[in-house]
Each structure stands twice: as structure tokens, then as C-alpha cells.
Short mmCIF file of C-alpha atoms in Angstrom, two decimals:
data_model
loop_
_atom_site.label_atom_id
_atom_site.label_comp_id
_atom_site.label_asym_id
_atom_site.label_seq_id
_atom_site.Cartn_x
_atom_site.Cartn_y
_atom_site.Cartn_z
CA UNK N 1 -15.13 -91.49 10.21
CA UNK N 2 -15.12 -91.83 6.33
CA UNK N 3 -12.66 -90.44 4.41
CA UNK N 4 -14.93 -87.43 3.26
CA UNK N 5 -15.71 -86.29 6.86
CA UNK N 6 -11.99 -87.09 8.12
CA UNK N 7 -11.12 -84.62 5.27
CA UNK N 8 -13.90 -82.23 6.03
CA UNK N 9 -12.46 -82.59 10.06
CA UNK N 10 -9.08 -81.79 8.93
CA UNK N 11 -10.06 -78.94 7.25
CA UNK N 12 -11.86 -77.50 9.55
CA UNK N 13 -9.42 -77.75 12.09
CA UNK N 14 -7.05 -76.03 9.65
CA UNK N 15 -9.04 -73.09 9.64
CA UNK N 16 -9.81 -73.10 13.35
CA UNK N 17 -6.01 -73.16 14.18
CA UNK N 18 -5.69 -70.06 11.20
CA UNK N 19 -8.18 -67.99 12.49
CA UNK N 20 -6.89 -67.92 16.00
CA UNK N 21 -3.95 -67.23 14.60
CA UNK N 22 -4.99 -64.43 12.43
CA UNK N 23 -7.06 -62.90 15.44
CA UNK N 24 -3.90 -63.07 17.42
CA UNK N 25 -1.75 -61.16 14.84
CA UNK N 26 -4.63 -58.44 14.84
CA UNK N 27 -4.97 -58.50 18.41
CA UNK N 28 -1.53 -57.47 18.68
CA UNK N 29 -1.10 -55.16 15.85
CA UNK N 30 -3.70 -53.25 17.19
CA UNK N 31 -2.24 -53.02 20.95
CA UNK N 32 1.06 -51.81 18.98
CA UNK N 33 -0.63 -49.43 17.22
CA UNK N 34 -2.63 -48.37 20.39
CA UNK N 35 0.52 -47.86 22.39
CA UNK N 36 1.96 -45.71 19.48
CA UNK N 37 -0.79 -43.17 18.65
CA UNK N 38 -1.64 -42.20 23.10
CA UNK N 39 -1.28 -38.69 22.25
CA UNK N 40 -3.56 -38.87 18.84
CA UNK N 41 -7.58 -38.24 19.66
CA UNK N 42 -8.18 -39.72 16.66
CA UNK N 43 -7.38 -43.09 17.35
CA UNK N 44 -10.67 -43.46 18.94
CA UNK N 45 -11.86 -46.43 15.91
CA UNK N 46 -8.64 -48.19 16.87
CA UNK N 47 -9.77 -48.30 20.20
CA UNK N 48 -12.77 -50.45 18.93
CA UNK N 49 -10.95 -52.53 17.18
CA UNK N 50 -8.46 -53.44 19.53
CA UNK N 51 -11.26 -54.59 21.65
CA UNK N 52 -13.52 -56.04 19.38
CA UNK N 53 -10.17 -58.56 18.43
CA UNK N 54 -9.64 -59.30 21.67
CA UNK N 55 -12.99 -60.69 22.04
CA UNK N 56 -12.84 -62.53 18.96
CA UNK N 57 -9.70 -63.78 20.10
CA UNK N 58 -11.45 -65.07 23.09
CA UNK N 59 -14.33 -66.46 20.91
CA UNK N 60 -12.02 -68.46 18.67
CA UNK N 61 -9.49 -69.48 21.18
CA UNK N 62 -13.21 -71.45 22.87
CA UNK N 63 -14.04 -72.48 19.69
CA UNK N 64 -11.12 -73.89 18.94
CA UNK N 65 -10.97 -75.76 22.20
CA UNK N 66 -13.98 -77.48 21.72
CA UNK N 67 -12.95 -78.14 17.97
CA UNK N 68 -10.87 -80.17 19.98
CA UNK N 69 -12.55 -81.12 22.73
CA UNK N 70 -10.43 -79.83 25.34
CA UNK N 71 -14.20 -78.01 26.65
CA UNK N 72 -17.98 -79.21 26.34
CA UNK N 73 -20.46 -76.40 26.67
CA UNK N 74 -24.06 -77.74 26.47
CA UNK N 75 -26.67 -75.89 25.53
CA UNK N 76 -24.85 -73.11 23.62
CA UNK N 77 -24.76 -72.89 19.46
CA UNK N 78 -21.34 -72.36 18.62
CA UNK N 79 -22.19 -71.80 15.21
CA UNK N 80 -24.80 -68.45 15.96
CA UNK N 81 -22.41 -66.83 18.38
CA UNK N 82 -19.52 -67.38 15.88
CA UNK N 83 -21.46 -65.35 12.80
CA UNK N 84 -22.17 -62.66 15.88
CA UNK N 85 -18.63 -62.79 16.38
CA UNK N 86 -17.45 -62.32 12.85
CA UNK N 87 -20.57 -59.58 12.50
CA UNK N 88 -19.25 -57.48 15.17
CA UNK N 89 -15.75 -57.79 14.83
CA UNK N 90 -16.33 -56.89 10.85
CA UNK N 91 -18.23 -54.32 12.10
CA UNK N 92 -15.56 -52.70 14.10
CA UNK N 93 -13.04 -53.42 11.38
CA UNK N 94 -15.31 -51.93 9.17
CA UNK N 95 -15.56 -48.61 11.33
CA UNK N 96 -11.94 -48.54 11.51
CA UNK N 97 -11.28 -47.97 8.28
CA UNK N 98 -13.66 -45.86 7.55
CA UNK N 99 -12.96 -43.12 10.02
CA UNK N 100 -9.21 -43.78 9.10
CA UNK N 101 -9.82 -43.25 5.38
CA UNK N 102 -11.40 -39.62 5.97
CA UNK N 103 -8.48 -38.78 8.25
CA UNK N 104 -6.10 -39.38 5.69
CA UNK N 105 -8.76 -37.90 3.18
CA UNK N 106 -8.21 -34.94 5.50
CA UNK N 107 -4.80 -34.86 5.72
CA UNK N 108 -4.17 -35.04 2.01
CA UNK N 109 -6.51 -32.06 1.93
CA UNK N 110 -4.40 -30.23 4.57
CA UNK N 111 -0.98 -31.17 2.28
CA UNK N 112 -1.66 -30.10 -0.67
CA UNK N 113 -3.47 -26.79 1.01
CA UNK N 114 0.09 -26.62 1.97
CA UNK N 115 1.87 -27.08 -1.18
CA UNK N 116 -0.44 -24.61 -2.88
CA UNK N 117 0.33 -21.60 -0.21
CA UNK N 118 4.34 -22.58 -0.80
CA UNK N 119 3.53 -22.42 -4.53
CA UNK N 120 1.94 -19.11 -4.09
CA UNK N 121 4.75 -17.82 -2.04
CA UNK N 122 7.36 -19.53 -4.44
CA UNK N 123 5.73 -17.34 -7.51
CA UNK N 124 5.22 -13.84 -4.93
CA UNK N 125 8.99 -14.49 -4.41
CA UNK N 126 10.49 -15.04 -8.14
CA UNK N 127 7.45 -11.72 -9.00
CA UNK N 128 9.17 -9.89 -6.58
CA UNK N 129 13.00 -10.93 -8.13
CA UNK N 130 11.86 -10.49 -11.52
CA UNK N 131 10.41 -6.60 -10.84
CA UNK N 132 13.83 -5.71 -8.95
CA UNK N 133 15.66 -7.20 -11.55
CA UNK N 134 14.04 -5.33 -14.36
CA UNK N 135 13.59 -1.70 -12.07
CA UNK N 136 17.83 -2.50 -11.77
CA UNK N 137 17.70 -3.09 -15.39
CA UNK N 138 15.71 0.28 -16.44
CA UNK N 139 17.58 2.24 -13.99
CA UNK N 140 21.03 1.38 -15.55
CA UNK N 141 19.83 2.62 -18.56
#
């Protein structure tokens, strides 16, 4: 190999050990957050996701191995089923964070719904002093 392509090899292999790395950490951030939220119906993205990175775990972890050529596979382009991969799994990622962003759209919605109807009981409440204190006030007179 020339010095270029040993470079370009080392690289490459850099990235290949990263990304399975990466895809593990996601993996298993997701299965944490999975086992967390059983009770929530709106985890359903997360379910997605956690899939969709355990596939692309499973991609990369192959990829990787013939990186090093641990495997052969004939016939197959590595290079198509890794942008389907990255598609999908984006994809997923993608969906998860949409459908979490309106959730917590929604639930700022819901909180300060909240903090307006204990606003509007806070003023009722110092109304309601305010009249006893001045009926107290005119009566004493």
C-alpha cells in the first residue's frame, strides 16, 4: 500500500470502529430508556428507534468485520446496504424526535394551562381578601 491509501485505510478503520461504537451507545440508551417509560403509550417512536439501532448495530458490527476481514460475503455491495442503513436508521431517528418534540410541545401547553388557572385562582383569592378587608374596613366605621 502507498502511504496515501495506508492513510486512507487507517482512517477508515477509525470510523468503522466509531460508528459501532456510537451505534452501541444508542443501542443501549434506547433499551434504558425503553425499560423506563413501560407504562408511557407514548413511547411508541422510541420503540422504532430502539430497533432500527439494533439493526444498524448489526449492519456495522458486519461491516466492520469485513473492514477487517474477519468475513467475505461475495456478491453483496456493502456500500448500497450501508446508505440503506444510515437512511432508515435516520429515518427512525428522525421520527423520534419529531413525535417527541410535539409531546413536549404538548406538555408545555398543558403547564402553563396550569400556571394560568393557579394565576386566576391566586388573583380570585387576594379579590376575595381585598373585598373582606375593605367590607371589615367600612363596617368599623
Amino acid at each position: 500500500m502507498a502511504g496515501s491509501e495506508l492513510i486512507t485505510h487507517y482512517v477508515r478503520g477509525l470510523f468503522s470502529f466509531a460508528i459501532v461504537f456510537i451505534a452501541g451507545f444508542i443501542a443501549f440508551y434506547s433499551y434504558q430508556f425503553l425499560t423506563k417509560t413501560v407504562k408511557h403509550r407514548e413511547r411508541r417512536p422510541w420503540d422504532f428507534l430502539f430497533v432500527a439501532s439494533i439493526l444498524f448495530l448489526f449492519f456495522e458490527i458486519i461491516s466492520l468485520f469485513v473492514f477487517l476481514g474477519l468475513i467475505e460475503i461475495v456478491k453483496l455491495d456493502l456500500l448500497f446496504w450501508s446508505k440503506v442503513s444510515e437512511f432508515l436508521y435516520s429515518g427512525f431517528v428522525l421520527l423520534a424526535f419529531i413525535s417527541q418534540h410535539d409531546l413536549i410541545i404538548n406538555n408545555h401547553l398543558i403547564l402553563i394551562s396550569k400556571k394560568d388557572d393557579m394565576q386566576k385562582k391566586v388573583v380570585e383569592n387576594v379579590q376575595k381578601e381585598l373585598d373582606k378587608t375593605s367590607k371589615k374596613a367600612k363596617s368599623a366605621k
